Amino acid sequence: MNTDAQVVYLNGEYKAIEEAYVSVLDRGFLFGDGVYEVIPAYGGHLLRLEEHLQRLQNSLDGIRLKNPLTNQAWETMFNSLIKKNVGDDQYLYVQITRGVAPKRDHNFPDHVHQTVFAMSNVLPAVPRAESEKGIEAVTLDDIRWHACNIKSTALLANTLLRQQATDKGAGEAILIRDGLATEGSASNVFVVIDGVVVTAPTSPLLLPGITRDLVLELANTHDIACQQRDITEAELRTASEIWITSSTREILPVLKLDGKAVGDGVAGPVWQRMIDIYQQYKQQLREGRA
Ligand SMILES: Cc1ncc(COP(=O)(O)O)c(C=O)c1O
């Protein structure tokens, strides 16, 4: 099937999105009691599937939920969804909740029938000229919990922070906790200081982004100096370049922070190099060579 009608996966079945329903007693609905993943696929090839499945496993462990499928079964399902939907490039969204309990109760139900949902959407290409225009970002206090390494569907703090950024005409909120830049509301943050690419180390205070890891790996293989260490707010404000990274936004330069130009106010030379390397990697993946 490859029509325009979107086909999704729900608890073992493929169905039209209009026919996919979940109970109002689902704990994902009542408590945000679930985890998710977002995985890009270029030309039908899933990007870093193993790493995404490992992070999914870590998230499930973090909320004490059993993994409902084997890695082989996940892969088969993801590939079927990609084939059933349109788009050369797509991104898969998958979420697992603790399912439907007989009544609303904070305690975990005795018998858990997880709800497993996945969908795939077109991933629009980001033309170089567009990404070069970059985004503005604002700094905001990181009001989230202390388990941001779990990719939880409970994203209220992230959505409030993103909306505050949007209300100020910015494309992302860069979050500050105890004087350090942790990450964006839906992205990781990189800065360039004295030519060195720096990103915060993984910890419970940020999501270990798959794009983040890929950027670090590609930088290493191309002899671009990089460090994983804390980024102070002062360093963020004086960095020559700031980038945000995520599976759907790739690597985007931040050209203004809190209304002030970052560096020269244009996409910087290290970003230019990194985005070329990233696009090359995507092309190799499309050709089945990565
Ligand atoms: C809070 C947060 N940090 C970082 C990221 C980037 O992760 P990835 O590169 O795996 O998309 C995301 C992605 O949505 C996110 O929501």
mmCIF file of C-alpha atoms and ligand atoms in Angstrom:
data_model
loop_
_atom_site.group_PDB
_atom_site.id
_atom_site.type_symbol
_atom_site.label_atom_id
_atom_site.label_comp_id
_atom_site.label_asym_id
_atom_site.label_seq_id
_atom_site.Cartn_x
_atom_site.Cartn_y
_atom_site.Cartn_z
ATOM 1 C CA MET A 1 0.000 0.000 0.000
ATOM 2 C CA ASN A 2 1.419 3.404 -0.884
ATOM 3 C CA THR A 3 -1.422 5.869 -1.097
ATOM 4 C CA ASP A 4 -1.715 9.304 0.475
ATOM 5 C CA ALA A 5 -3.805 7.983 3.368
ATOM 6 C CA GLN A 6 -1.537 7.712 6.368
ATOM 7 C CA VAL A 7 -1.160 4.210 7.768
ATOM 8 C CA VAL A 8 -0.133 3.811 11.394
ATOM 9 C CA TYR A 9 0.702 0.876 13.665
ATOM 10 C CA LEU A 10 -1.303 0.295 16.825
ATOM 11 C CA ASN A 11 -0.879 -2.770 19.051
ATOM 12 C CA GLY A 12 0.113 -5.160 16.284
ATOM 13 C CA GLU A 13 -2.181 -3.838 13.565
ATOM 14 C CA TYR A 14 -1.714 -1.481 10.647
ATOM 15 C CA LYS A 15 -4.654 0.857 10.126
ATOM 16 C CA ALA A 16 -5.647 4.202 8.665
ATOM 17 C CA ILE A 17 -4.814 6.967 11.120
ATOM 18 C CA GLU A 18 -8.499 7.922 11.325
ATOM 19 C CA GLU A 19 -9.278 4.420 12.595
ATOM 20 C CA ALA A 20 -6.593 4.268 15.274
ATOM 21 C CA TYR A 21 -8.055 4.813 18.742
ATOM 22 C CA VAL A 22 -6.754 4.547 22.281
ATOM 23 C CA SER A 23 -8.867 4.298 25.455
ATOM 24 C CA VAL A 24 -9.339 7.386 27.639
ATOM 25 C CA LEU A 25 -8.045 5.195 30.483
ATOM 26 C CA ASP A 26 -4.684 4.811 28.760
ATOM 27 C CA ARG A 27 -1.978 5.868 31.221
ATOM 28 C CA GLY A 28 -0.230 7.731 28.432
ATOM 29 C CA PHE A 29 -3.311 9.982 28.263
ATOM 30 C CA LEU A 30 -3.908 10.202 32.023
ATOM 31 C CA PHE A 31 -0.334 10.465 33.332
ATOM 32 C CA GLY A 32 2.023 10.908 30.371
ATOM 33 C CA ASP A 33 3.192 7.443 31.491
ATOM 34 C CA GLY A 34 5.138 6.411 28.428
ATOM 35 C CA VAL A 35 8.286 6.836 26.368
ATOM 36 C CA TYR A 36 8.935 7.538 22.707
ATOM 37 C CA GLU A 37 11.520 7.674 19.939
ATOM 38 C CA VAL A 38 11.874 9.627 16.708
ATOM 39 C CA ILE A 39 13.925 7.974 13.982
ATOM 40 C CA PRO A 40 14.643 9.501 10.575
ATOM 41 C CA ALA A 41 14.774 7.310 7.466
ATOM 42 C CA TYR A 42 16.549 8.566 4.353
ATOM 43 C CA GLY A 43 15.616 6.829 1.114
ATOM 44 C CA GLY A 44 14.085 4.048 3.218
ATOM 45 C CA HIS A 45 17.225 3.565 5.348
ATOM 46 C CA LEU A 46 16.790 4.087 9.082
ATOM 47 C CA LEU A 47 19.388 6.365 10.622
ATOM 48 C CA ARG A 48 21.312 4.838 13.519
ATOM 49 C CA LEU A 49 18.598 2.269 14.272
ATOM 50 C CA GLU A 50 20.688 0.352 16.783
ATOM 51 C CA GLU A 51 21.400 3.516 18.779
ATOM 52 C CA HIS A 52 17.735 4.573 18.711
ATOM 53 C CA LEU A 53 16.634 1.117 19.904
ATOM 54 C CA GLN A 54 19.239 1.195 22.663
ATOM 55 C CA ARG A 55 17.971 4.604 23.813
ATOM 56 C CA LEU A 56 14.394 3.272 23.682
ATOM 57 C CA GLN A 57 15.478 0.363 25.881
ATOM 58 C CA ASN A 58 17.120 2.785 28.331
ATOM 59 C CA SER A 59 13.958 4.913 28.434
ATOM 60 C CA LEU A 60 11.801 1.817 29.048
ATOM 61 C CA ASP A 61 14.150 0.677 31.818
ATOM 62 C CA GLY A 62 13.976 4.208 33.255
ATOM 63 C CA ILE A 63 10.192 3.931 33.733
ATOM 64 C CA ARG A 64 10.166 0.198 34.564
ATOM 65 C CA LEU A 65 8.389 -0.970 31.415
ATOM 66 C CA LYS A 66 9.209 -4.167 29.549
ATOM 67 C CA ASN A 67 10.266 -3.826 25.932
ATOM 68 C CA PRO A 68 7.232 -5.199 24.071
ATOM 69 C CA LEU A 69 9.117 -6.154 20.893
ATOM 70 C CA THR A 70 12.479 -7.603 19.901
ATOM 71 C CA ASN A 71 14.859 -5.375 17.958
ATOM 72 C CA GLN A 72 14.166 -7.514 14.887
ATOM 73 C CA ALA A 73 10.410 -6.985 15.288
ATOM 74 C CA TRP A 74 10.864 -3.226 15.701
ATOM 75 C CA GLU A 75 12.940 -3.072 12.550
ATOM 76 C CA THR A 76 10.428 -5.106 10.548
ATOM 77 C CA MET A 77 7.558 -2.902 11.739
ATOM 78 C CA PHE A 78 9.414 0.340 11.029
ATOM 79 C CA ASN A 79 10.311 -0.807 7.526
ATOM 80 C CA SER A 80 6.696 -1.838 6.837
ATOM 81 C CA LEU A 81 5.433 1.555 7.999
ATOM 82 C CA ILE A 82 7.900 3.365 5.750
ATOM 83 C CA LYS A 83 6.721 1.273 2.775
ATOM 84 C CA LYS A 84 3.053 1.890 3.581
ATOM 85 C CA ASN A 85 3.512 5.663 3.684
ATOM 86 C CA VAL A 86 4.727 8.277 1.244
ATOM 87 C CA GLY A 87 7.956 10.240 1.229
ATOM 88 C CA ASP A 88 11.517 9.504 0.134
ATOM 89 C CA ASP A 89 12.624 10.738 3.519
ATOM 90 C CA GLN A 90 10.397 10.046 6.509
ATOM 91 C CA TYR A 91 10.587 10.131 10.270
ATOM 92 C CA LEU A 92 9.149 7.464 12.462
ATOM 93 C CA TYR A 93 7.494 8.296 15.741
ATOM 94 C CA VAL A 94 7.003 5.407 18.140
ATOM 95 C CA GLN A 95 5.570 5.495 21.625
ATOM 96 C CA ILE A 96 4.924 2.892 24.281
ATOM 97 C CA THR A 97 2.685 3.619 27.244
ATOM 98 C CA ARG A 98 1.878 1.575 30.322
ATOM 99 C CA GLY A 99 -1.477 0.927 28.700
ATOM 100 C CA VAL A 100 -5.012 0.821 29.982
ATOM 101 C CA ALA A 101 -5.720 0.193 33.671
ATOM 102 C CA PRO A 102 -9.217 -0.562 35.059
ATOM 103 C CA LYS A 103 -9.278 2.789 36.877
ATOM 104 C CA ARG A 104 -7.150 5.914 37.285
ATOM 105 C CA ASP A 105 -4.588 5.128 39.970
ATOM 106 C CA HIS A 106 -1.034 6.402 40.334
ATOM 107 C CA ASN A 107 0.206 2.892 41.196
ATOM 108 C CA PHE A 108 1.195 0.693 38.296
ATOM 109 C CA PRO A 109 -1.593 -1.723 37.302
ATOM 110 C CA ASP A 110 -0.977 -5.407 38.160
ATOM 111 C CA HIS A 111 -1.336 -6.599 34.601
ATOM 112 C CA VAL A 112 0.192 -4.277 32.085
ATOM 113 C CA HIS A 113 -0.916 -4.401 28.474
ATOM 114 C CA GLN A 114 1.282 -1.759 26.936
ATOM 115 C CA THR A 115 -0.028 0.442 24.172
ATOM 116 C CA VAL A 116 2.362 0.475 21.239
ATOM 117 C CA PHE A 117 1.827 3.131 18.620
ATOM 118 C CA ALA A 118 3.950 4.153 15.651
ATOM 119 C CA MET A 119 3.511 6.439 12.686
ATOM 120 C CA SER A 120 5.701 7.715 9.896
ATOM 121 C CA ASN A 121 5.562 11.162 8.353
ATOM 122 C CA VAL A 122 7.288 12.909 5.490
ATOM 123 C CA LEU A 123 10.580 14.444 6.544
ATOM 124 C CA PRO A 124 10.870 17.572 4.419
ATOM 125 C CA ALA A 125 14.317 18.280 3.023
ATOM 126 C CA VAL A 126 16.058 21.251 4.638
ATOM 127 C CA PRO A 127 17.702 23.100 1.731
ATOM 128 C CA ARG A 128 21.156 24.422 2.559
ATOM 129 C CA ALA A 129 20.114 28.016 1.796
ATOM 130 C CA GLU A 130 17.291 27.666 4.305
ATOM 131 C CA SER A 131 19.332 26.113 7.131
ATOM 132 C CA GLU A 132 22.045 28.713 6.595
ATOM 133 C CA LYS A 133 19.511 31.365 7.592
ATOM 134 C CA GLY A 134 19.592 29.747 11.015
ATOM 135 C CA ILE A 135 17.285 30.529 13.890
ATOM 136 C CA GLU A 136 17.045 32.857 16.836
ATOM 137 C CA ALA A 137 17.092 31.350 20.298
ATOM 138 C CA VAL A 138 16.259 32.609 23.746
ATOM 139 C CA THR A 139 17.632 31.398 27.070
ATOM 140 C CA LEU A 140 15.136 30.152 29.631
ATOM 141 C CA ASP A 141 15.350 28.597 33.038
ATOM 142 C CA ASP A 142 15.373 24.778 32.769
ATOM 143 C CA ILE A 143 12.249 23.983 34.768
ATOM 144 C CA ARG A 144 12.209 20.258 33.932
ATOM 145 C CA TRP A 145 12.689 17.248 36.227
ATOM 146 C CA HIS A 146 15.975 15.470 36.928
ATOM 147 C CA ALA A 147 15.492 12.542 34.543
ATOM 148 C CA CYS A 148 15.723 14.317 31.198
ATOM 149 C CA ASN A 149 17.730 11.385 29.813
ATOM 150 C CA ILE A 150 14.459 9.424 29.651
ATOM 151 C CA LYS A 151 12.647 10.218 26.422
ATOM 152 C CA SER A 152 9.331 10.523 28.192
ATOM 153 C CA THR A 153 6.054 11.464 26.523
ATOM 154 C CA ALA A 154 5.455 13.765 29.539
ATOM 155 C CA LEU A 155 6.671 16.864 27.709
ATOM 156 C CA LEU A 156 4.642 19.614 29.323
ATOM 157 C CA ALA A 157 7.699 21.554 30.547
ATOM 158 C CA ASN A 158 9.318 21.252 27.113
ATOM 159 C CA THR A 159 6.181 22.444 25.343
ATOM 160 C CA LEU A 160 5.764 25.409 27.729
ATOM 161 C CA LEU A 161 9.405 26.379 27.169
ATOM 162 C CA ARG A 162 9.168 26.008 23.385
ATOM 163 C CA GLN A 163 5.980 28.072 23.319
ATOM 164 C CA GLN A 164 7.658 30.833 25.327
ATOM 165 C CA ALA A 165 10.440 30.881 22.735
ATOM 166 C CA THR A 166 7.905 30.982 19.904
ATOM 167 C CA ASP A 167 6.017 33.803 21.594
ATOM 168 C CA LYS A 168 9.270 35.786 21.558
ATOM 169 C CA GLY A 169 9.728 35.074 17.846
ATOM 170 C CA ALA A 170 12.521 32.540 18.442
ATOM 171 C CA GLY A 171 12.914 29.038 17.021
ATOM 172 C CA GLU A 172 14.260 27.370 20.135
ATOM 173 C CA ALA A 173 14.730 27.839 23.876
ATOM 174 C CA ILE A 174 18.193 27.098 25.214
ATOM 175 C CA LEU A 175 17.807 25.911 28.774
ATOM 176 C CA ILE A 176 19.947 27.050 31.677
ATOM 177 C CA ARG A 177 20.225 25.095 34.918
ATOM 178 C CA ASP A 178 22.507 26.233 37.733
ATOM 179 C CA GLY A 179 24.421 28.535 35.393
ATOM 180 C CA LEU A 180 25.016 25.847 32.740
ATOM 181 C CA ALA A 181 23.453 25.417 29.296
ATOM 182 C CA THR A 182 21.911 21.934 29.300
ATOM 183 C CA GLU A 183 20.116 21.572 25.939
ATOM 184 C CA GLY A 184 17.257 22.998 23.892
ATOM 185 C CA SER A 185 13.552 22.382 24.529
ATOM 186 C CA ALA A 186 13.703 19.729 21.759
ATOM 187 C CA SER A 187 17.361 19.667 20.734
ATOM 188 C CA ASN A 188 20.922 19.413 21.959
ATOM 189 C CA VAL A 189 23.193 22.431 22.010
ATOM 190 C CA PHE A 190 26.704 22.859 20.624
ATOM 191 C CA VAL A 191 28.932 25.916 20.856
ATOM 192 C CA VAL A 192 32.216 26.778 19.182
ATOM 193 C CA ILE A 193 34.819 28.301 21.491
ATOM 194 C CA ASP A 194 38.278 29.130 20.118
ATOM 195 C CA GLY A 195 37.583 26.846 17.157
ATOM 196 C CA VAL A 196 36.684 23.873 19.398
ATOM 197 C CA VAL A 197 33.210 22.331 19.191
ATOM 198 C CA VAL A 198 31.790 21.893 22.696
ATOM 199 C CA THR A 199 28.648 20.143 23.906
ATOM 200 C CA ALA A 200 27.457 19.314 27.418
ATOM 201 C CA PRO A 201 28.309 15.813 28.680
ATOM 202 C CA THR A 202 25.506 13.270 28.897
ATOM 203 C CA SER A 203 23.825 13.180 32.299
ATOM 204 C CA PRO A 204 20.295 12.876 33.689
ATOM 205 C CA LEU A 205 19.904 16.588 32.919
ATOM 206 C CA LEU A 206 19.702 16.169 29.147
ATOM 207 C CA LEU A 207 18.589 13.756 26.468
ATOM 208 C CA PRO A 208 21.493 11.887 24.868
ATOM 209 C CA GLY A 209 20.659 12.945 21.331
ATOM 210 C CA ILE A 210 21.408 10.527 18.527
ATOM 211 C CA THR A 211 22.222 13.484 16.258
ATOM 212 C CA ARG A 212 24.510 14.851 18.995
ATOM 213 C CA ASP A 213 26.450 11.562 19.073
ATOM 214 C CA LEU A 214 26.597 11.398 15.291
ATOM 215 C CA VAL A 215 27.913 14.971 15.075
ATOM 216 C CA LEU A 216 30.606 14.169 17.660
ATOM 217 C CA GLU A 217 31.545 10.995 15.807
ATOM 218 C CA LEU A 218 31.695 12.728 12.412
ATOM 219 C CA ALA A 219 33.692 15.631 13.890
ATOM 220 C CA ASN A 220 36.189 13.136 15.283
ATOM 221 C CA THR A 221 36.617 11.253 12.044
ATOM 222 C CA HIS A 222 37.145 14.562 10.207
ATOM 223 C CA ASP A 223 39.659 15.941 12.714
ATOM 224 C CA ILE A 224 37.389 18.691 13.976
ATOM 225 C CA ALA A 225 38.357 19.346 17.589
ATOM 226 C CA CYS A 226 35.508 18.697 20.015
ATOM 227 C CA GLN A 227 34.924 18.395 23.722
ATOM 228 C CA GLN A 228 32.136 17.149 25.942
ATOM 229 C CA ARG A 229 32.123 19.407 28.971
ATOM 230 C CA ASP A 230 29.900 21.819 30.832
ATOM 231 C CA ILE A 231 29.012 25.035 28.992
ATOM 232 C CA THR A 232 28.600 28.012 31.284
ATOM 233 C CA GLU A 233 25.997 30.634 30.522
ATOM 234 C CA ALA A 234 28.842 33.149 30.056
ATOM 235 C CA GLU A 235 30.478 30.854 27.465
ATOM 236 C CA LEU A 236 27.170 30.424 25.674
ATOM 237 C CA ARG A 237 26.866 34.200 25.419
ATOM 238 C CA THR A 238 30.390 34.683 24.010
ATOM 239 C CA ALA A 239 30.657 31.591 21.762
ATOM 240 C CA SER A 240 31.582 32.310 18.145
ATOM 241 C CA GLU A 241 28.955 29.782 16.984
ATOM 242 C CA ILE A 242 25.937 28.084 18.553
ATOM 243 C CA TRP A 243 24.148 25.152 16.923
ATOM 244 C CA ILE A 244 21.170 23.055 17.907
ATOM 245 C CA THR A 245 20.843 19.437 16.763
ATOM 246 C CA SER A 246 17.958 17.012 16.478
ATOM 247 C CA SER A 247 16.786 14.171 14.266
ATOM 248 C CA THR A 248 14.316 16.336 12.377
ATOM 249 C CA ARG A 249 16.131 19.692 12.403
ATOM 250 C CA GLU A 250 19.587 18.184 11.810
ATOM 251 C CA ILE A 251 22.206 20.847 12.651
ATOM 252 C CA LEU A 252 20.908 24.403 12.744
ATOM 253 C CA PRO A 253 22.993 27.491 13.461
ATOM 254 C CA VAL A 254 21.668 29.915 16.060
ATOM 255 C CA LEU A 255 22.393 33.371 14.717
ATOM 256 C CA LYS A 256 20.858 35.423 17.523
ATOM 257 C CA LEU A 257 20.659 34.677 21.217
ATOM 258 C CA ASP A 258 18.303 36.783 23.312
ATOM 259 C CA GLY A 259 18.246 39.349 20.518
ATOM 260 C CA LYS A 260 22.076 39.656 20.279
ATOM 261 C CA ALA A 261 24.102 38.425 17.285
ATOM 262 C CA VAL A 262 26.047 35.203 17.843
ATOM 263 C CA GLY A 263 29.601 35.696 16.526
ATOM 264 C CA ASP A 264 29.363 37.572 13.241
ATOM 265 C CA GLY A 265 25.629 36.949 13.077
ATOM 266 C CA VAL A 266 25.946 34.551 10.131
ATOM 267 C CA ALA A 267 26.305 30.772 9.894
ATOM 268 C CA GLY A 268 29.890 30.168 10.978
ATOM 269 C CA PRO A 269 32.726 28.305 9.237
ATOM 270 C CA VAL A 270 32.716 25.316 11.593
ATOM 271 C CA TRP A 271 28.973 24.845 11.040
ATOM 272 C CA GLN A 272 29.510 25.103 7.259
ATOM 273 C CA ARG A 273 32.043 22.291 7.450
ATOM 274 C CA MET A 274 29.953 20.167 9.782
ATOM 275 C CA ILE A 275 26.756 20.439 7.750
ATOM 276 C CA ASP A 276 28.615 19.345 4.596
ATOM 277 C CA ILE A 277 29.928 16.303 6.423
ATOM 278 C CA TYR A 278 26.454 15.559 7.814
ATOM 279 C CA GLN A 279 24.806 15.800 4.382
ATOM 280 C CA GLN A 280 27.491 13.521 2.941
ATOM 281 C CA TYR A 281 26.724 10.990 5.666
ATOM 282 C CA LYS A 282 22.995 11.160 4.850
ATOM 283 C CA GLN A 283 23.741 10.626 1.167
ATOM 284 C CA GLN A 284 25.825 7.554 1.994
ATOM 285 C CA LEU A 285 22.957 6.250 4.108
ATOM 286 C CA ARG A 286 20.514 6.789 1.239
ATOM 287 C CA GLU A 287 22.817 4.763 -0.990
ATOM 288 C CA GLY A 288 23.024 2.063 1.675
ATOM 289 C CA ARG A 289 26.693 2.792 2.371
ATOM 290 C CA ALA A 290 26.502 4.097 5.963
HETATM 291 C C1 LIG B 1 14.889 17.546 24.851
HETATM 292 C C2 LIG B 1 15.575 17.025 23.634
HETATM 293 N N1 LIG B 1 16.917 17.026 23.584
HETATM 294 C C3 LIG B 1 17.593 16.587 22.502
HETATM 295 C C4 LIG B 1 16.918 16.120 21.378
HETATM 296 C C5 LIG B 1 17.690 15.637 20.184
HETATM 297 O O1 LIG B 1 17.683 14.235 20.121
HETATM 298 P P1 LIG B 1 17.851 13.487 18.734
HETATM 299 O O2 LIG B 1 19.109 14.013 18.121
HETATM 300 O O3 LIG B 1 17.967 12.048 19.113
HETATM 301 O O4 LIG B 1 16.660 13.801 17.908
HETATM 302 C C6 LIG B 1 15.521 16.074 21.388
HETATM 303 C C7 LIG B 1 14.784 15.580 20.228
HETATM 304 O O5 LIG B 1 13.619 15.690 20.112
HETATM 305 C C8 LIG B 1 14.834 16.523 22.550
HETATM 306 O O6 LIG B 1 13.493 16.511 22.607
#
